[in-house]
Amino acid sequence: MTEQTDSESRKLLGRLRDAMARDAEGQERLDQITKLIAGSMGTEVCSIYLFRDEETLELCATQGLNVEAVHQTRMRLGEGLVGRVARTGKVINTPEAPSMRGFRYMRETGEEIYSSFLGVPIQRLGEKLGVLVVQSKSKREYSPDEIYALEVVAMVLAEMAELGAFQGEGEALSARHQKSVLFRGASAQEGAAEGHVWLHEPRVVVTNPIAEDPHSDFLRLTEAVEKLRFDVDQMLEASADGDKEQFKVLEAYRMLANSKGWLRRMQEDISRGLSAEAAVEKEQSQARARMEQVQDLYLRERLSDLDDLSNRLLRILTGQGVKSEAEYPQRPILVARNIGPAELLEYGRNLAGVVLEQGSVGSHATIVARALAIPLVIHAERITTEALNGDQIMVDGEQGIVHLRPDEAVAAAFRDKIAMYEKAQERYVFLRDKPAKSSCGKVISLNMNAGLMADLPSLANSGAEGVGLFRTELQFLVRNQMPKRTELAEIYARVLDAAMGKRVVFRTLDIGSDKVLTYMKTNDGPNPALGWRAIRIGLDKPGVMRMQLQALFRAAKGRPLTVMFPFVAQFDEYRAARKEVDKALAREKILGHVLPEKLEIGAMLETPSLAYAPQKFFEEVDFLSIGGNDLKQFFFAADRENESVRRRYDTLNVSFLTFLENIVKRCAITSTPLSFCGEDAGRPVEAVCLAAIGFRVLSMRAASIGPVKSLVRCVNLDNLYEVINEARDRGEQSTRVRVMEFLRTQN
Ligand code: PEP
Ligand code: MG
């Protein structure tokens, strides 16, 4: 880069800043800018195209093309050279535009006389806003310096657009962050909520994209980078005694923070006229653009680290984004790209809802959101770039839909929905102390699933008979290091205290697959749902399981205790686990601790293999609980986290119901207590079908108890069983249609 170009681009940016400072309307500003750029770069044409909607670009200002074409000429994304720059996000630089593949001649602009073309994307942090183009009659290829200068200008334009500098003219820009937007994501936790956006990582607004005094911006950047490096060093020091893996990750993070190339590029940008903040953001935008393209996981991680470092650096530079609870809006709805379980727990029940761009139905954050009963929508693409703190937002957890800044009609319809939902909940309160007794006289025991202390108040409020599944992994997932035995014993004791004598089924640690403990090395390489998880880890590396069993015994303090092992696939695994229990009990006795008054040791039936275990297994096991979420995914070979297959097979599919019924029958022969604790137990229609084929104990989210009880109480289960049989006899694939027809005839 030559000094001359540096000062040229600084001059241009300086003029841009002056143009911005003038009191002018949006369109006037755009016109001035195209004129300035064309003048500075010595080109006949400079045009700004902006997105009108996601698919359409509009010519919003021009110097050199027909002025009448402004706001008239439009093109689809990918159409012509401009459309191609917008679609790919890549620069096009050609001396002979008309002979290029894809060139589209637009008569109204009069552009056929221009031969050379340089188009650069206008984008901000990976968000595409438009295209900036210069054209000349002469056949010339633009130099790297010229391209660089135009990219810097495009970036400043993007910042200006973000600040609303072009508002007032041409709808394309005026509506940024003001329009109502609908996001279609996926449902991860049901429920509906209205509130205000609370960004997990508030966007840092760069109000000064152009440096007033490059020297002082240079210094500011240097100081900020030093502070950042100091912070990262401290993080590294704090984790020195902890897990080695985490330390390695942080070391890679530090290497990036110390990268000379990163700092040099930002310094170069400042010397060309960008402010320190804009220089950081330019690097960040490029990292994001590359992130979209690279497949290599390691590289993606590093780019994501760079993104994170840039955010930290921007916060240091601007002092923005320091969160304080005092600023919480009313009914905050958390909006984030992604979030970890510990962070989500920290927000806790303050939140009315959560919307994520990434996430998955089985992720830890989802588990926490479920435990907290907060509506959660995942895969709401690009919401963090669109939403601003405090924006009105409505989350429909059932449909996986989010309305950002909804218009009045949408908001009114949504409020009706919430009101209906709340009314239904009120109705369930009346049922709380009534039994879930079907109209044919069968009583179903309804229990709740839990995983946090915060769940326990629901035990009384929901009318649950007990806790049919206490997922113990949450206490492990939300920490940065292995919890201590005494800590766990305290938590389990508090759970039992809160249950006040009601039965709590503690499931031992179910990790592996999607639930990864960062501080515990499992195995290298991918570990899918069919991998090394749950009891497999427990038996192969029994240290943690022993510690957990001891914690449970000590928490019981002589009270009855129920423990269940997850993911038992064969009899031997249950036997081996039981041996561990016996050994742990013997040790406790030697140490003089009181033993539980009564101990039940059950197994979760989550793999089809266990349904065919020898009869002896059914005799030996104290109870069985069907983990329908896992069992269903293995039965149909359809990953429960894969959006394209997870809803593909119906729980009321004849094969699956028949399979489940066979388990009921086997348990009946040996009088083995049986329950069902997957998500389906909490879906009223599925729940009554499970009851109809013989399940007498169901465990579900506390919020589902009311709706399930309400339906059970008005259904004749004998008749429903007949309906299921008829569908089976007719050779139907799913019993659902008949079941629904029948249920409509009940009260
Ligand atoms: C299940 O698999 O149905 C279950 C209850 O366990 P989890 O969802 O925790 O795997
Ligand atoms: Mg499971």
PDB file of C-alpha atoms in Angstrom, residues 398-548:
ATOM      1  CA  GLU A 398     -45.254 -24.188  19.917  1.00  0.00           C
ATOM      2  CA  GLN A 399     -44.887 -23.179  16.299  1.00  0.00           C
ATOM      3  CA  GLY A 400     -41.265 -22.100  16.481  1.00  0.00           C
ATOM      4  CA  ILE A 401     -42.241 -18.625  15.292  1.00  0.00           C
ATOM      5  CA  VAL A 402     -40.964 -15.251  16.458  1.00  0.00           C
ATOM      6  CA  HIS A 403     -42.563 -11.892  15.677  1.00  0.00           C
ATOM      7  CA  LEU A 404     -40.125  -9.032  16.034  1.00  0.00           C
ATOM      8  CA  ARG A 405     -41.692  -5.569  16.258  1.00  0.00           C
ATOM      9  CA  PRO A 406     -45.057  -7.052  15.272  1.00  0.00           C
ATOM     10  CA  ASP A 407     -47.729  -4.841  13.783  1.00  0.00           C
ATOM     11  CA  GLU A 408     -50.905  -4.339  15.782  1.00  0.00           C
ATOM     12  CA  ALA A 409     -52.973  -7.034  14.056  1.00  0.00           C
ATOM     13  CA  VAL A 410     -50.353  -9.711  14.641  1.00  0.00           C
ATOM     14  CA  ALA A 411     -49.814  -8.572  18.226  1.00  0.00           C
ATOM     15  CA  ALA A 412     -53.555  -8.701  18.946  1.00  0.00           C
ATOM     16  CA  ALA A 413     -53.900 -12.230  17.533  1.00  0.00           C
ATOM     17  CA  PHE A 414     -50.886 -13.325  19.516  1.00  0.00           C
ATOM     18  CA  ARG A 415     -52.248 -11.880  22.742  1.00  0.00           C
ATOM     19  CA  ASP A 416     -55.495 -13.802  22.179  1.00  0.00           C
ATOM     20  CA  LYS A 417     -53.439 -16.937  21.943  1.00  0.00           C
ATOM     21  CA  ILE A 418     -51.603 -16.218  25.187  1.00  0.00           C
ATOM     22  CA  ALA A 419     -54.892 -15.454  26.909  1.00  0.00           C
ATOM     23  CA  MET A 420     -56.341 -18.772  25.738  1.00  0.00           C
ATOM     24  CA  TYR A 421     -53.269 -20.558  26.968  1.00  0.00           C
ATOM     25  CA  GLU A 422     -53.475 -18.888  30.367  1.00  0.00           C
ATOM     26  CA  LYS A 423     -57.169 -19.660  30.621  1.00  0.00           C
ATOM     27  CA  ALA A 424     -56.479 -23.311  29.953  1.00  0.00           C
ATOM     28  CA  GLN A 425     -53.814 -23.281  32.676  1.00  0.00           C
ATOM     29  CA  GLU A 426     -56.335 -21.828  35.122  1.00  0.00           C
ATOM     30  CA  ARG A 427     -58.686 -24.665  34.299  1.00  0.00           C
ATOM     31  CA  TYR A 428     -55.988 -27.180  35.170  1.00  0.00           C
ATOM     32  CA  VAL A 429     -55.549 -25.696  38.634  1.00  0.00           C
ATOM     33  CA  PHE A 430     -59.017 -27.039  39.517  1.00  0.00           C
ATOM     34  CA  LEU A 431     -57.854 -30.507  38.580  1.00  0.00           C
ATOM     35  CA  ARG A 432     -54.698 -30.361  40.648  1.00  0.00           C
ATOM     36  CA  ASP A 433     -55.877 -32.484  43.555  1.00  0.00           C
ATOM     37  CA  LYS A 434     -58.151 -34.726  41.536  1.00  0.00           C
ATOM     38  CA  PRO A 435     -56.942 -38.147  40.350  1.00  0.00           C
ATOM     39  CA  ALA A 436     -56.139 -38.868  36.714  1.00  0.00           C
ATOM     40  CA  LYS A 437     -58.968 -41.365  36.556  1.00  0.00           C
ATOM     41  CA  SER A 438     -60.322 -42.320  33.166  1.00  0.00           C
ATOM     42  CA  SER A 439     -64.052 -42.499  32.511  1.00  0.00           C
ATOM     43  CA  CYS A 440     -63.704 -46.305  32.579  1.00  0.00           C
ATOM     44  CA  GLY A 441     -62.194 -46.141  36.076  1.00  0.00           C
ATOM     45  CA  LYS A 442     -58.467 -46.658  35.472  1.00  0.00           C
ATOM     46  CA  VAL A 443     -56.149 -44.497  37.549  1.00  0.00           C
ATOM     47  CA  ILE A 444     -52.955 -43.241  35.958  1.00  0.00           C
ATOM     48  CA  SER A 445     -50.126 -42.009  38.144  1.00  0.00           C
ATOM     49  CA  LEU A 446     -48.819 -38.731  36.755  1.00  0.00           C
ATOM     50  CA  ASN A 447     -45.328 -37.710  37.785  1.00  0.00           C
ATOM     51  CA  MET A 448     -43.036 -34.925  36.794  1.00  0.00           C
ATOM     52  CA  ASN A 449     -39.589 -34.780  35.233  1.00  0.00           C
ATOM     53  CA  ALA A 450     -37.089 -32.466  36.877  1.00  0.00           C
ATOM     54  CA  GLY A 451     -33.437 -31.562  36.820  1.00  0.00           C
ATOM     55  CA  LEU A 452     -33.024 -28.410  38.872  1.00  0.00           C
ATOM     56  CA  MET A 453     -33.863 -27.339  42.374  1.00  0.00           C
ATOM     57  CA  ALA A 454     -35.954 -24.663  40.700  1.00  0.00           C
ATOM     58  CA  ASP A 455     -38.277 -27.392  39.419  1.00  0.00           C
ATOM     59  CA  LEU A 456     -39.248 -28.601  42.842  1.00  0.00           C
ATOM     60  CA  PRO A 457     -41.973 -26.072  43.682  1.00  0.00           C
ATOM     61  CA  SER A 458     -43.853 -27.516  40.701  1.00  0.00           C
ATOM     62  CA  LEU A 459     -44.188 -30.782  42.555  1.00  0.00           C
ATOM     63  CA  ALA A 460     -46.836 -29.272  44.782  1.00  0.00           C
ATOM     64  CA  ASN A 461     -48.270 -26.807  42.245  1.00  0.00           C
ATOM     65  CA  SER A 462     -48.805 -29.270  39.435  1.00  0.00           C
ATOM     66  CA  GLY A 463     -50.348 -32.049  41.478  1.00  0.00           C
ATOM     67  CA  ALA A 464     -47.612 -34.511  40.412  1.00  0.00           C
ATOM     68  CA  GLU A 465     -47.454 -37.664  42.500  1.00  0.00           C
ATOM     69  CA  GLY A 466     -43.689 -37.642  42.553  1.00  0.00           C
ATOM     70  CA  VAL A 467     -40.619 -37.035  40.425  1.00  0.00           C
ATOM     71  CA  GLY A 468     -40.523 -39.843  37.875  1.00  0.00           C
ATOM     72  CA  LEU A 469     -37.229 -38.687  36.394  1.00  0.00           C
ATOM     73  CA  PHE A 470     -34.661 -36.443  38.013  1.00  0.00           C
ATOM     74  CA  ARG A 471     -31.984 -35.785  35.382  1.00  0.00           C
ATOM     75  CA  THR A 472     -28.808 -35.404  37.422  1.00  0.00           C
ATOM     76  CA  GLU A 473     -26.586 -34.271  34.545  1.00  0.00           C
ATOM     77  CA  LEU A 474     -27.620 -30.626  34.766  1.00  0.00           C
ATOM     78  CA  GLN A 475     -25.545 -30.135  37.917  1.00  0.00           C
ATOM     79  CA  PHE A 476     -22.594 -31.452  35.960  1.00  0.00           C
ATOM     80  CA  LEU A 477     -23.307 -29.571  32.760  1.00  0.00           C
ATOM     81  CA  VAL A 478     -23.574 -26.137  34.279  1.00  0.00           C
ATOM     82  CA  ARG A 479     -20.186 -26.273  35.973  1.00  0.00           C
ATOM     83  CA  ASN A 480     -16.689 -25.771  34.663  1.00  0.00           C
ATOM     84  CA  GLN A 481     -15.337 -28.552  36.788  1.00  0.00           C
ATOM     85  CA  MET A 482     -16.473 -31.824  38.280  1.00  0.00           C
ATOM     86  CA  PRO A 483     -18.835 -31.134  41.195  1.00  0.00           C
ATOM     87  CA  LYS A 484     -17.690 -32.413  44.568  1.00  0.00           C
ATOM     88  CA  ARG A 485     -19.421 -35.277  46.337  1.00  0.00           C
ATOM     89  CA  THR A 486     -20.409 -33.108  49.284  1.00  0.00           C
ATOM     90  CA  GLU A 487     -21.873 -30.510  46.936  1.00  0.00           C
ATOM     91  CA  LEU A 488     -23.950 -33.131  45.154  1.00  0.00           C
ATOM     92  CA  ALA A 489     -25.060 -34.739  48.410  1.00  0.00           C
ATOM     93  CA  GLU A 490     -26.309 -31.352  49.563  1.00  0.00           C
ATOM     94  CA  ILE A 491     -28.254 -30.754  46.357  1.00  0.00           C
ATOM     95  CA  TYR A 492     -29.825 -34.234  46.372  1.00  0.00           C
ATOM     96  CA  ALA A 493     -30.733 -33.846  50.050  1.00  0.00           C
ATOM     97  CA  ARG A 494     -32.467 -30.567  49.262  1.00  0.00           C
ATOM     98  CA  VAL A 495     -34.379 -32.275  46.467  1.00  0.00           C
ATOM     99  CA  LEU A 496     -35.557 -34.993  48.823  1.00  0.00           C
ATOM    100  CA  ASP A 497     -36.438 -32.429  51.489  1.00  0.00           C
ATOM    101  CA  ALA A 498     -38.490 -30.461  48.979  1.00  0.00           C
ATOM    102  CA  ALA A 499     -40.240 -33.641  47.808  1.00  0.00           C
ATOM    103  CA  MET A 500     -41.503 -34.151  51.381  1.00  0.00           C
ATOM    104  CA  GLY A 501     -41.743 -37.921  51.194  1.00  0.00           C
ATOM    105  CA  LYS A 502     -42.913 -38.130  47.571  1.00  0.00           C
ATOM    106  CA  ARG A 503     -40.891 -40.564  45.494  1.00  0.00           C
ATOM    107  CA  VAL A 504     -37.998 -39.087  43.494  1.00  0.00           C
ATOM    108  CA  VAL A 505     -36.352 -41.243  40.839  1.00  0.00           C
ATOM    109  CA  PHE A 506     -32.757 -40.080  40.525  1.00  0.00           C
ATOM    110  CA  ARG A 507     -31.269 -40.986  37.204  1.00  0.00           C
ATOM    111  CA  THR A 508     -27.497 -41.366  37.344  1.00  0.00           C
ATOM    112  CA  LEU A 509     -25.329 -39.235  35.101  1.00  0.00           C
ATOM    113  CA  ASP A 510     -26.419 -39.423  31.466  1.00  0.00           C
ATOM    114  CA  ILE A 511     -23.630 -37.764  29.488  1.00  0.00           C
ATOM    115  CA  GLY A 512     -21.942 -38.448  26.192  1.00  0.00           C
ATOM    116  CA  SER A 513     -23.417 -37.956  22.760  1.00  0.00           C
ATOM    117  CA  ASP A 514     -24.816 -34.402  22.761  1.00  0.00           C
ATOM    118  CA  LYS A 515     -24.252 -33.836  26.483  1.00  0.00           C
ATOM    119  CA  VAL A 516     -20.554 -33.136  26.798  1.00  0.00           C
ATOM    120  CA  LEU A 517     -18.750 -32.179  29.975  1.00  0.00           C
ATOM    121  CA  THR A 518     -15.921 -29.900  28.903  1.00  0.00           C
ATOM    122  CA  TYR A 519     -13.853 -30.896  31.924  1.00  0.00           C
ATOM    123  CA  MET A 520     -14.173 -34.636  31.435  1.00  0.00           C
ATOM    124  CA  LYS A 521     -12.350 -36.285  28.600  1.00  0.00           C
ATOM    125  CA  THR A 522     -14.527 -38.924  27.028  1.00  0.00           C
ATOM    126  CA  ASN A 523     -13.073 -40.092  23.766  1.00  0.00           C
ATOM    127  CA  ASP A 524     -11.574 -38.511  20.705  1.00  0.00           C
ATOM    128  CA  GLY A 525     -13.581 -38.085  17.549  1.00  0.00           C
ATOM    129  CA  PRO A 526     -17.297 -37.904  17.084  1.00  0.00           C
ATOM    130  CA  ASN A 527     -19.490 -39.439  19.743  1.00  0.00           C
ATOM    131  CA  PRO A 528     -23.000 -39.673  18.349  1.00  0.00           C
ATOM    132  CA  ALA A 529     -26.160 -40.901  20.037  1.00  0.00           C
ATOM    133  CA  LEU A 530     -25.050 -44.465  19.332  1.00  0.00           C
ATOM    134  CA  GLY A 531     -21.689 -43.820  20.964  1.00  0.00           C
ATOM    135  CA  TRP A 532     -20.014 -43.948  24.329  1.00  0.00           C
ATOM    136  CA  ARG A 533     -22.515 -42.478  26.721  1.00  0.00           C
ATOM    137  CA  ALA A 534     -24.531 -42.817  29.927  1.00  0.00           C
ATOM    138  CA  ILE A 535     -24.051 -46.146  31.687  1.00  0.00           C
ATOM    139  CA  ARG A 536     -21.382 -47.168  29.175  1.00  0.00           C
ATOM    140  CA  ILE A 537     -19.133 -44.399  30.500  1.00  0.00           C
ATOM    141  CA  GLY A 538     -20.331 -45.087  34.030  1.00  0.00           C
ATOM    142  CA  LEU A 539     -19.188 -48.695  33.905  1.00  0.00           C
ATOM    143  CA  ASP A 540     -15.985 -48.154  31.925  1.00  0.00           C
ATOM    144  CA  LYS A 541     -14.822 -45.321  34.167  1.00  0.00           C
ATOM    145  CA  PRO A 542     -16.688 -45.980  37.397  1.00  0.00           C
ATOM    146  CA  GLY A 543     -15.096 -43.238  39.525  1.00  0.00           C
ATOM    147  CA  VAL A 544     -17.794 -40.644  38.834  1.00  0.00           C
ATOM    148  CA  MET A 545     -20.616 -43.169  39.176  1.00  0.00           C
ATOM    149  CA  ARG A 546     -19.299 -44.304  42.567  1.00  0.00           C
ATOM    150  CA  MET A 547     -18.986 -40.729  43.736  1.00  0.00           C
ATOM    151  CA  GLN A 548     -22.536 -40.005  42.614  1.00  0.00           C
TER     152      GLN A 548
END
